[in-house]
Coordinates of C-alpha atoms in Angstrom, one line a residue:
M1 CA 168.1 22.9 169.4
T2 CA 170.0 19.6 168.2
G3 CA 173.2 18.7 169.9
T4 CA 174.8 18.7 166.4
L5 CA 174.1 22.3 166.1
L6 CA 175.1 23.4 169.5
A7 CA 178.6 21.4 169.0
G8 CA 178.5 23.6 165.7
L9 CA 177.8 26.9 167.6
S10 CA 180.7 26.0 169.9
A11 CA 182.9 25.0 167.2
S12 CA 182.6 28.6 165.8
L13 CA 183.5 30.1 169.1
I14 CA 186.8 28.5 169.1
T15 CA 187.5 29.9 165.2
I16 CA 187.0 33.3 167.2
L17 CA 189.5 32.7 169.8
I18 CA 192.0 31.5 167.2
I19 CA 192.3 34.6 165.2
F20 CA 195.8 36.6 164.4
S21 CA 197.0 38.8 167.0
K22 CA 198.0 42.5 166.8
S23 CA 201.5 43.5 165.3
T24 CA 203.6 45.0 168.4
N25 CA 202.5 48.7 167.6
G26 CA 199.0 48.0 167.9
A27 CA 197.7 48.2 164.2
P28 CA 196.7 45.1 162.5
T29 CA 199.2 44.1 159.5
S30 CA 198.1 43.6 156.4
A31 CA 198.5 39.5 156.4
Q32 CA 196.2 39.5 159.2
C33 CA 193.6 41.6 157.5
A34 CA 193.8 39.6 154.5
A35 CA 193.4 36.3 156.5
N36 CA 190.2 37.6 157.9
L37 CA 188.7 39.5 155.2
P38 CA 191.1 39.1 151.7
I39 CA 189.7 43.0 150.5
K40 CA 189.9 43.1 146.9
S41 CA 187.3 45.7 146.0
W42 CA 185.5 48.1 148.1
A43 CA 182.9 50.8 148.0
A44 CA 181.6 53.5 150.5
F45 CA 177.6 54.5 150.2
G46 CA 175.3 56.2 152.4
D47 CA 174.8 59.8 153.6
S48 CA 177.1 62.2 154.9
Y49 CA 178.5 60.1 157.5
A50 CA 179.5 58.0 155.0
N51 CA 181.5 60.5 153.4
I52 CA 184.2 59.8 156.4
V53 CA 185.5 63.3 156.0
G54 CA 184.0 66.2 154.5
D55 CA 182.3 65.7 151.0
S56 CA 186.1 65.1 149.2
L57 CA 186.6 61.8 147.6
Q58 CA 190.3 62.7 147.8
D59 CA 190.1 63.3 151.6
Y60 CA 188.1 59.6 152.0
E61 CA 191.0 57.7 149.7
A62 CA 193.6 59.6 151.6
L63 CA 192.3 58.6 155.0
M64 CA 191.5 55.2 154.4
A65 CA 194.7 54.4 152.4
D66 CA 196.8 55.5 155.5
D67 CA 196.2 51.9 157.0
Q68 CA 197.8 48.7 156.0
C69 CA 194.7 46.9 155.6
L70 CA 193.4 49.3 152.8
Q71 CA 196.5 50.3 151.3
G72 CA 196.5 50.4 147.1
K73 CA 192.5 49.6 147.6
K74 CA 191.2 52.7 145.5
P75 CA 187.4 52.8 146.8
Q76 CA 184.2 52.6 144.4
Y77 CA 182.7 56.2 146.3
L78 CA 178.8 56.2 145.9
A79 CA 177.9 58.1 149.0
K80 CA 176.0 61.2 148.6
P81 CA 175.2 63.7 151.7
D82 CA 171.3 64.3 151.6
D83 CA 170.4 60.8 150.5
S84 CA 167.8 58.8 152.8
I85 CA 167.7 55.2 153.4
S86 CA 165.5 54.2 150.7
Q87 CA 167.5 56.7 148.1
I88 CA 170.7 54.9 149.0
T89 CA 168.9 51.6 148.1
S90 CA 167.6 52.8 144.8
Q91 CA 170.2 55.2 143.8
Q92 CA 173.6 54.2 145.2
V93 CA 173.7 50.4 145.6
P94 CA 173.0 49.2 142.0
K95 CA 176.1 51.1 141.0
L96 CA 178.5 48.9 143.2
K97 CA 180.5 47.2 140.8
P98 CA 180.1 43.3 140.6
N99 CA 181.7 41.4 143.3
T100 CA 182.7 44.0 145.5
N101 CA 183.6 42.2 149.0
F102 CA 184.0 45.1 151.2
V103 CA 181.4 47.8 151.7
T104 CA 180.6 50.4 154.3
I105 CA 177.7 52.1 155.1
S106 CA 176.3 55.1 156.9
A107 CA 172.8 55.9 156.6
G108 CA 169.8 57.5 158.7
S109 CA 170.2 61.1 159.3
I110 CA 168.4 62.3 156.6
D111 CA 165.3 59.9 157.7
L112 CA 165.5 61.0 161.3
G113 CA 165.5 64.6 160.5
L114 CA 169.1 65.1 162.1
V115 CA 169.6 68.7 160.7
G116 CA 166.1 69.7 161.8
I117 CA 166.9 68.6 165.2
L118 CA 170.1 70.5 165.4
D119 CA 168.2 73.5 164.4
A120 CA 165.3 73.1 166.7
C121 CA 167.9 72.1 169.6
V122 CA 171.1 73.9 169.2
Y123 CA 171.4 76.2 166.4
N124 CA 167.8 78.2 165.9
W125 CA 168.3 79.0 162.5
I126 CA 165.0 81.2 162.2
G127 CA 164.4 82.4 165.8
S128 CA 161.2 82.0 167.3
A129 CA 159.8 80.2 164.3
S130 CA 162.1 77.3 165.1
L131 CA 160.7 73.9 166.2
S132 CA 160.4 72.4 169.7
C133 CA 163.7 70.5 170.5
S134 CA 161.6 67.9 172.4
Q135 CA 158.9 67.5 169.2
T136 CA 161.9 66.7 167.0
L137 CA 163.7 64.3 169.7
N138 CA 160.1 62.4 169.9
D139 CA 159.8 62.9 166.3
A140 CA 162.9 60.9 165.5
A141 CA 162.5 58.2 168.3
S142 CA 158.8 57.3 166.4
V143 CA 160.7 57.2 163.3
M144 CA 163.1 54.5 164.6
S145 CA 160.3 52.6 166.4
S146 CA 158.2 52.3 162.7
S147 CA 157.7 49.5 160.9
A148 CA 158.5 51.4 157.5
F149 CA 162.0 52.6 159.1
G150 CA 162.3 48.8 159.7
T151 CA 161.1 48.2 156.2
D152 CA 163.5 50.6 154.7
W153 CA 166.6 49.2 156.3
N154 CA 165.7 45.7 155.7
N155 CA 165.6 46.7 151.9
L156 CA 169.1 48.4 152.1
L157 CA 170.5 45.2 153.9
T158 CA 169.0 42.8 151.1
R159 CA 169.9 44.9 148.4
T160 CA 173.4 45.3 149.5
R161 CA 173.8 41.4 150.3
S162 CA 172.6 40.9 146.6
V163 CA 175.2 42.3 144.9
L164 CA 178.1 41.6 147.4
A165 CA 180.6 39.1 146.5
P166 CA 178.9 35.8 147.2
N167 CA 181.7 33.9 149.1
N168 CA 183.1 36.5 151.0
G169 CA 181.6 39.9 150.8
K170 CA 180.6 41.6 154.1
A171 CA 179.2 45.1 154.5
F172 CA 180.2 47.2 157.9
V173 CA 177.2 49.5 159.0
I174 CA 178.9 52.4 160.9
G175 CA 177.3 53.7 163.9
N176 CA 177.2 57.2 165.4
A177 CA 179.5 58.7 168.3
A178 CA 177.7 61.0 170.7
F179 CA 178.7 64.5 170.4
F180 CA 178.6 65.6 173.7
D181 CA 180.3 65.1 177.0
E182 CA 177.3 65.7 179.3
T183 CA 178.4 65.5 182.5
T184 CA 180.7 69.0 182.3
P185 CA 179.5 72.5 183.5
Q186 CA 181.5 74.7 180.9
C187 CA 178.9 74.3 178.1
D188 CA 175.8 75.2 180.5
Q189 CA 175.8 78.7 179.6
V190 CA 177.0 78.3 176.1
S191 CA 175.1 79.0 173.0
L192 CA 175.8 78.1 169.4
A193 CA 172.4 79.9 168.3
V194 CA 172.3 81.7 164.9
Y195 CA 169.5 84.0 166.3
K196 CA 170.4 85.5 169.8
G197 CA 166.7 86.8 170.4
R198 CA 165.5 87.1 173.6
G199 CA 164.4 83.9 175.2
Q200 CA 166.2 82.0 172.1
Q201 CA 170.0 81.3 173.4
K202 CA 169.5 77.3 173.6
Y203 CA 172.1 77.0 176.0
L204 CA 173.7 73.6 175.9
T205 CA 172.8 72.4 178.9
K206 CA 173.8 69.1 180.7
S207 CA 169.9 68.1 180.1
L208 CA 170.3 69.2 176.5
R209 CA 173.8 67.1 176.0
K210 CA 171.9 63.8 177.6
N211 CA 169.0 64.4 175.4
L212 CA 171.0 64.5 172.2
N213 CA 173.3 61.9 173.4
E214 CA 170.6 59.7 173.9
L215 CA 169.3 60.2 170.6
I216 CA 172.5 58.8 168.9
H217 CA 172.5 55.8 171.5
R218 CA 169.4 55.1 170.5
Y219 CA 170.0 55.4 166.9
N220 CA 172.9 53.0 167.2
W221 CA 170.7 50.3 169.4
W222 CA 168.1 50.3 166.1
Q223 CA 170.9 50.3 163.6
H224 CA 172.4 46.9 165.6
Y225 CA 168.7 45.5 166.2
L226 CA 167.5 45.6 162.5
I227 CA 170.9 44.4 161.4
T228 CA 170.5 41.5 164.1
K229 CA 167.4 40.8 162.7
Y230 CA 168.3 40.7 159.1
N231 CA 171.4 38.5 159.8
R232 CA 169.3 35.8 162.1
Q233 CA 166.8 35.4 158.7
Q234 CA 170.2 34.8 156.5
V235 CA 172.2 32.7 158.8
P236 CA 170.1 30.4 160.7
S237 CA 172.8 28.3 162.4
G238 CA 173.6 31.5 164.9
N239 CA 176.9 31.7 164.1
T240 CA 177.7 35.4 164.3
L241 CA 180.8 35.1 162.6
Q242 CA 179.5 34.0 159.3
Y243 CA 176.7 37.2 159.6
P244 CA 177.3 39.3 156.2
I245 CA 176.3 42.6 157.7
Q246 CA 178.2 43.8 160.8
F247 CA 177.5 47.0 162.9
I248 CA 180.7 49.1 163.6
D249 CA 180.7 51.2 167.2
P250 CA 183.0 53.6 167.3
D251 CA 181.2 55.2 169.9
D252 CA 183.8 54.8 173.2
R253 CA 186.8 55.9 170.9
F254 CA 185.4 59.4 171.3
N255 CA 185.4 59.3 175.2
T256 CA 187.8 62.7 176.1
R257 CA 187.1 63.8 172.5
R258 CA 183.9 64.9 172.8
L259 CA 182.0 68.6 172.4
C260 CA 182.2 70.1 175.7
R261 CA 184.8 67.8 177.0
V262 CA 186.7 68.2 180.5
G263 CA 189.4 70.9 180.2
S264 CA 187.9 72.4 177.2
K265 CA 186.8 76.4 176.8
G266 CA 183.2 76.6 175.7
T267 CA 182.3 73.7 173.5
G268 CA 185.9 73.4 172.8
S269 CA 185.2 72.3 168.8
S270 CA 188.6 74.7 167.6
E271 CA 190.7 72.6 169.9
P272 CA 192.9 69.7 168.3
N273 CA 191.8 67.4 170.8
T274 CA 188.3 67.7 170.3
Y275 CA 186.8 65.6 167.4
F276 CA 183.9 67.1 166.1
S277 CA 182.7 70.2 164.8
D278 CA 180.5 72.6 166.1
G279 CA 180.4 75.2 163.3
E280 CA 182.2 78.3 164.9
R281 CA 184.7 78.4 162.8
L282 CA 182.1 78.7 159.8
K283 CA 180.6 82.0 161.2
T284 CA 182.3 84.3 158.6
P285 CA 180.5 87.5 157.3
L286 CA 178.4 87.4 154.6
K287 CA 177.0 90.1 152.7
R288 CA 172.9 90.1 153.1
A289 CA 172.3 89.8 149.5
A290 CA 173.6 86.2 149.2
Y291 CA 170.8 85.8 151.5
E292 CA 168.2 87.5 149.6
K293 CA 169.3 85.3 146.3
L294 CA 167.4 82.4 148.0
R295 CA 163.5 82.1 147.5
P296 CA 163.0 79.5 150.2
P297 CA 159.8 77.5 149.9
A298 CA 156.7 77.6 152.4
T299 CA 158.0 75.0 154.6
C300 CA 161.8 73.8 154.7
N301 CA 161.7 69.9 155.2
A302 CA 164.5 68.8 157.3
K303 CA 164.6 65.3 155.2
S304 CA 165.2 67.0 152.2
G305 CA 169.4 67.6 153.0
W306 CA 171.1 69.4 155.2
N307 CA 172.4 72.3 153.0
E308 CA 169.0 72.7 151.4
Y309 CA 167.3 72.8 154.7
I310 CA 169.9 75.2 156.3
H311 CA 170.0 77.6 153.6
C312 CA 166.3 77.2 153.3
R313 CA 166.1 78.3 157.4
M314 CA 168.3 81.3 156.7
A315 CA 167.0 82.5 153.7
K316 CA 163.5 82.8 156.0
C317 CA 165.5 84.3 159.0
I318 CA 166.3 87.0 156.5
Q319 CA 163.0 87.6 155.2
R320 CA 161.6 87.9 159.0
T321 CA 164.2 90.1 161.1
S322 CA 166.9 92.3 160.8
Y323 CA 170.4 90.9 159.3
L324 CA 172.3 92.3 162.4
A325 CA 170.3 90.7 164.6
L326 CA 171.2 87.0 163.5
T327 CA 173.9 86.8 165.7
T328 CA 175.6 88.9 168.4
S329 CA 178.4 90.6 166.5
G330 CA 176.3 91.1 163.7
A331 CA 178.1 88.6 161.4
G332 CA 175.9 86.7 159.4
P333 CA 177.0 82.8 159.4
S334 CA 178.1 81.4 156.0
L335 CA 176.3 79.3 153.8
D336 CA 179.0 77.2 152.5
N337 CA 180.0 73.7 154.5
W338 CA 177.4 73.8 157.1
E339 CA 176.8 70.4 156.4
E340 CA 180.2 69.5 158.3
I341 CA 178.4 70.8 161.5
F342 CA 178.2 67.9 164.4
H343 CA 180.5 65.2 162.0
A344 CA 183.6 64.0 162.9
K345 CA 186.7 66.0 162.2
T346 CA 189.3 64.5 160.4
S347 CA 191.1 63.3 163.6
G348 CA 187.5 62.0 164.7
Q349 CA 187.2 60.0 161.4
D350 CA 190.7 58.5 162.1
L351 CA 189.1 56.5 165.2
I352 CA 186.2 55.6 163.0
R353 CA 188.9 54.6 160.3
D354 CA 190.5 52.5 163.3
E355 CA 187.6 50.7 164.5
I356 CA 186.6 49.1 161.4
V357 CA 189.9 47.8 160.7
D358 CA 190.1 46.4 164.0
Q359 CA 186.6 44.6 162.9
I360 CA 188.2 43.6 159.9
A361 CA 191.3 42.4 161.8
Q362 CA 189.5 40.4 164.5
G363 CA 192.6 40.8 166.7
P364 CA 194.0 39.9 169.3
T365 CA 194.1 36.0 170.1
L366 CA 192.7 35.6 173.3
S367 CA 195.2 33.3 174.7
G368 CA 197.1 32.8 177.9
F369 CA 195.0 34.9 180.4
N370 CA 194.2 33.7 183.8
L371 CA 190.4 34.8 183.9
R372 CA 188.2 34.8 187.1
I373 CA 184.9 35.9 186.0
L374 CA 181.9 36.7 188.0
P375 CA 178.7 36.5 185.8
L376 CA 176.4 39.1 187.7
G377 CA 172.6 39.6 187.3
A378 CA 169.4 37.8 187.5
S379 CA 167.8 34.9 185.9
I380 CA 169.3 35.5 182.6
M381 CA 172.8 35.1 184.2
A382 CA 171.8 32.0 185.9
G383 CA 171.0 30.8 182.7
A384 CA 166.8 30.3 182.9
H385 CA 165.0 28.4 180.3
S386 CA 168.5 26.7 178.9
T387 CA 168.1 23.1 178.7
H388 CA 171.3 22.5 180.8
G389 CA 170.8 25.3 183.3
H390 CA 173.8 27.3 182.8
G391 CA 172.7 29.5 180.1
F392 CA 176.1 31.1 178.3
R393 CA 178.1 30.2 181.1
K394 CA 179.2 26.3 179.8
T395 CA 180.1 27.3 176.1
L396 CA 181.9 30.5 177.2
Y397 CA 183.8 28.4 180.0
D398 CA 184.4 25.2 177.2
T399 CA 185.6 27.7 174.9
L400 CA 187.9 30.0 176.6
R401 CA 189.6 27.1 178.7
R402 CA 191.0 25.8 175.5
T403 CA 193.7 28.5 175.5
N404 CA 193.3 30.1 178.9
T405 CA 192.8 29.7 182.4
V406 CA 189.4 30.2 183.7
S407 CA 187.5 30.1 186.3
Y408 CA 184.2 31.5 187.9
V409 CA 182.9 32.9 190.7
G410 CA 180.1 33.6 192.8
T411 CA 177.6 32.1 195.6
Q412 CA 175.1 30.4 193.2
G413 CA 175.4 26.9 190.9
T414 CA 177.6 24.4 191.4
A415 CA 181.4 24.3 190.4
P416 CA 183.0 24.8 188.0
L417 CA 179.9 26.7 186.8
I418 CA 179.0 29.4 189.7
H419 CA 177.7 32.7 189.3
E420 CA 175.9 35.4 191.0
G421 CA 172.3 35.3 188.9
H422 CA 169.3 35.7 191.0
G423 CA 166.0 35.3 189.2
G424 CA 163.5 38.2 189.6
W425 CA 166.3 40.4 191.2
D426 CA 166.5 44.1 190.6
I427 CA 169.4 46.1 190.2
N428 CA 169.7 47.4 193.7
G429 CA 169.1 43.5 195.0
V430 CA 171.6 42.3 192.7
S431 CA 174.4 45.1 193.7
N432 CA 173.5 44.6 197.4
V433 CA 174.1 40.8 197.6
A434 CA 177.4 41.1 195.1
G435 CA 179.8 41.6 197.9
T436 CA 180.7 38.3 198.8
A437 CA 181.6 37.3 195.0
L438 CA 183.1 40.3 194.3
R439 CA 185.4 39.8 197.5
S440 CA 187.0 36.9 195.3
R441 CA 188.8 39.6 193.3
P442 CA 187.4 38.5 189.9
N443 CA 189.5 40.4 187.1
V444 CA 186.1 40.1 184.6
I445 CA 182.6 41.0 185.6
L446 CA 179.8 40.3 183.0
V447 CA 176.9 42.3 183.6
H448 CA 173.4 41.7 182.6
V449 CA 170.6 43.1 185.0
G450 CA 167.7 45.6 184.8
T451 CA 165.2 43.4 183.1
N452 CA 163.0 43.3 186.3
D453 CA 163.4 47.0 187.2
L454 CA 162.0 47.7 183.6
I455 CA 159.2 44.9 183.5
N456 CA 158.4 45.8 187.2
N457 CA 158.0 49.9 186.6
N458 CA 160.5 50.4 189.5
D459 CA 161.5 53.8 189.1
V460 CA 162.6 53.3 185.5
D461 CA 164.0 56.4 184.9
K462 CA 166.6 56.2 187.5
A463 CA 167.5 52.6 186.4
P464 CA 170.2 53.8 184.3
D465 CA 171.4 55.4 187.3
R466 CA 171.5 52.4 189.5
I467 CA 173.8 50.3 186.9
G468 CA 176.1 53.3 187.2
A469 CA 176.0 52.8 191.0
L470 CA 176.6 49.1 190.9
I471 CA 179.3 49.6 188.8
D472 CA 180.8 51.7 191.1
R473 CA 180.2 49.6 193.8
A474 CA 182.1 46.3 192.0
L475 CA 185.1 48.4 191.2
G476 CA 185.3 49.6 194.8
I477 CA 185.6 46.1 195.8
A478 CA 187.6 44.8 193.0
P479 CA 189.1 47.7 191.2
D480 CA 191.4 45.9 189.0
A481 CA 188.7 44.1 187.3
V482 CA 187.2 44.9 184.1
V483 CA 183.4 45.5 183.8
L484 CA 181.7 44.4 180.7
I485 CA 177.7 45.3 180.6
S486 CA 175.5 43.9 178.4
Q487 CA 173.0 45.7 176.5
I488 CA 170.0 43.9 178.1
L489 CA 168.1 42.2 176.0
P490 CA 164.8 43.1 174.3
C491 CA 161.3 42.2 175.5
S492 CA 158.7 41.3 173.6
R493 CA 156.2 41.8 176.1
D494 CA 153.2 44.0 175.7
G495 CA 154.1 47.8 176.1
Q496 CA 157.9 46.8 177.3
F497 CA 159.9 47.1 174.0
N498 CA 160.7 50.5 174.0
K499 CA 161.5 50.7 177.5
F500 CA 164.4 48.3 177.1
V501 CA 165.5 50.8 173.9
T502 CA 165.5 53.8 175.8
F503 CA 167.1 52.2 179.1
N504 CA 170.1 50.7 176.9
A505 CA 170.7 54.1 175.2
R506 CA 170.9 55.7 178.5
V507 CA 173.0 53.2 180.1
A508 CA 175.6 53.8 177.1
S509 CA 176.1 57.0 178.3
I510 CA 176.7 56.0 182.0
I511 CA 179.2 53.5 180.4
N512 CA 180.9 56.3 178.7
Q513 CA 181.1 58.7 181.7
K514 CA 182.8 55.5 183.4
Q515 CA 185.3 55.3 180.8
V516 CA 186.0 59.2 181.0
Q517 CA 186.6 58.4 184.9
K518 CA 189.5 56.0 183.9
K519 CA 187.3 52.8 184.7
K520 CA 187.9 49.8 182.8
V521 CA 183.8 49.7 181.7
L522 CA 182.7 48.4 178.5
K523 CA 179.4 47.8 176.5
V524 CA 178.8 44.6 174.9
W525 CA 176.2 44.3 172.4
M526 CA 174.0 41.4 172.1
P527 CA 173.1 39.8 168.7
L528 CA 169.5 38.6 170.0
T529 CA 166.1 39.5 168.7
T530 CA 163.0 38.8 170.2
E531 CA 162.7 36.1 168.1
D532 CA 165.6 34.6 170.3
L533 CA 163.6 34.7 173.2
V534 CA 161.2 31.6 174.6
D535 CA 158.8 33.5 176.9
G536 CA 159.0 37.4 175.6
I537 CA 162.2 37.6 178.5
H538 CA 164.8 34.7 178.4
P539 CA 166.8 33.0 175.5
G540 CA 166.6 29.6 174.7
D541 CA 169.9 27.5 174.1
A542 CA 170.5 29.2 170.7
G543 CA 170.4 32.7 172.1
Y544 CA 172.6 31.8 174.8
E545 CA 175.3 30.4 172.3
K546 CA 175.0 34.0 170.9
M547 CA 175.2 35.4 174.3
A548 CA 178.5 33.6 174.7
Q549 CA 179.7 34.5 171.2
A550 CA 179.1 38.3 172.2
W551 CA 181.0 38.1 175.8
I552 CA 183.6 36.8 173.7
K553 CA 184.1 39.4 171.3
G554 CA 183.5 41.8 174.7
L555 CA 186.7 39.9 176.1
Q556 CA 188.6 40.7 172.9
R557 CA 187.9 44.6 173.1
A558 CA 189.1 44.4 177.0
A559 CA 192.1 42.7 175.7
N560 CA 192.8 45.1 173.0
K561 CA 192.8 47.9 175.5
G562 CA 195.3 45.9 177.6
W563 CA 192.8 45.9 180.5
I564 CA 192.6 42.1 181.6
G565 CA 195.6 41.5 184.1
A566 CA 195.9 38.6 186.3
P567 CA 193.5 38.2 188.9
V568 CA 194.3 39.3 192.8
R569 CA 195.5 36.8 194.9
V570 CA 193.3 36.2 197.7

């Protein structure tokens, strides 16, 4: 890469740092929003999750208008609950008004067959004839990694970009929040099954909750990766600020607010501090005749849509079993509003809206901090395959120190760009050697590690737990530090890619668990694809520049939360 391009990328990082700060009450002001994305007209399209709250346009407008960035902006509302990605592309996007410059998108639940997964794993609408939970989860994972799915997403993003305002149009793809707290015991004997025949209870065990959360984290990873891949083609310079499609990740805002959360009774969905609906309130008595009016097809297709699928399954249940056997109480569940299950309630949608607005406002300014940073990991943290040998550290250092006091700590490298990156080392090796650097009491710890565990098949299933242990060790020695955990870069070597996807999905759950424990740990998305790697594992100079940009966004999020304090005197 030329020196001119590197200089341009470094300049873009300065731009990240000089964005407006938030107002004193923590909410972005309309002026801040206007400075970063002057919203002239906006639209929402996608599936049921794009509805933001229920299926009501009035609810959607009211929710979004309750924010300074969006007040007075009437949306063009195009979302349809049961549309697949290809249907959104062909039927919704063409209706977008010319020169719309702000779009929110949610898509993919139909393509993955999410309602069929919930049937198989949770609700059991048809008893023993329900599908296998593990099979539906495996099928969804196969869909995500398929070339057809990637093509569908690329077509959606391409078509969306083509109708956006040419100079300042941006689209925000909204990721999903994991449904459960997967560590609590009180749901282990809770079942939401409609058909409660012998052996059909489908209890919400820790294992099941973990698997369903992993599905969401895996899908978020794929959405981010496919968006990054598209953006890379559109903005060859690598300046992530210019990316026309942005990924919104609201997941960690739901910590302590998920189903089965600590202190809840059962799933806790009826409690105001639980932000998902599990459908319990929808189980109202309904006459059998309402079911008998339905004439289901021979096969119920989960990809046909939530309502159609659920109604089909319930009608089949009536055909093959006693109505009174549907539930232990003898009261059949209502056919109406079941599409609300496992969607965020209004309180949860508030959080999603806030994440969207924060992305627009891009605050606060990262200025005036005293940053003592520990880069911790293996060869990528050391800067392997960068021309100057410092990887992302030099750009990050040069950029941050313009408006902050910055120093690195570690036992490797040369000052001022020292680090604790050990080429070829696994998670445990890095954790074991980190003590000396941690006793320097960094207030920021940057972590990218796990690649060597995966490519060497080192007890891969337990690798995410080792990340959890590393976090605990780091915060045990430096308890006031904020730990930024990078999603590890994908690997393009034969047979490795999907292992990295699974690892990142499981580490996302570990990070959520640490936040619930009141630990200052954040996930950092890396805007790199396999095309950014020079040897299938390590990035080149351009990739390291993107990593520096991502670390700065992570630091901004930590600053938003008030997590970055002055380093401890040693």
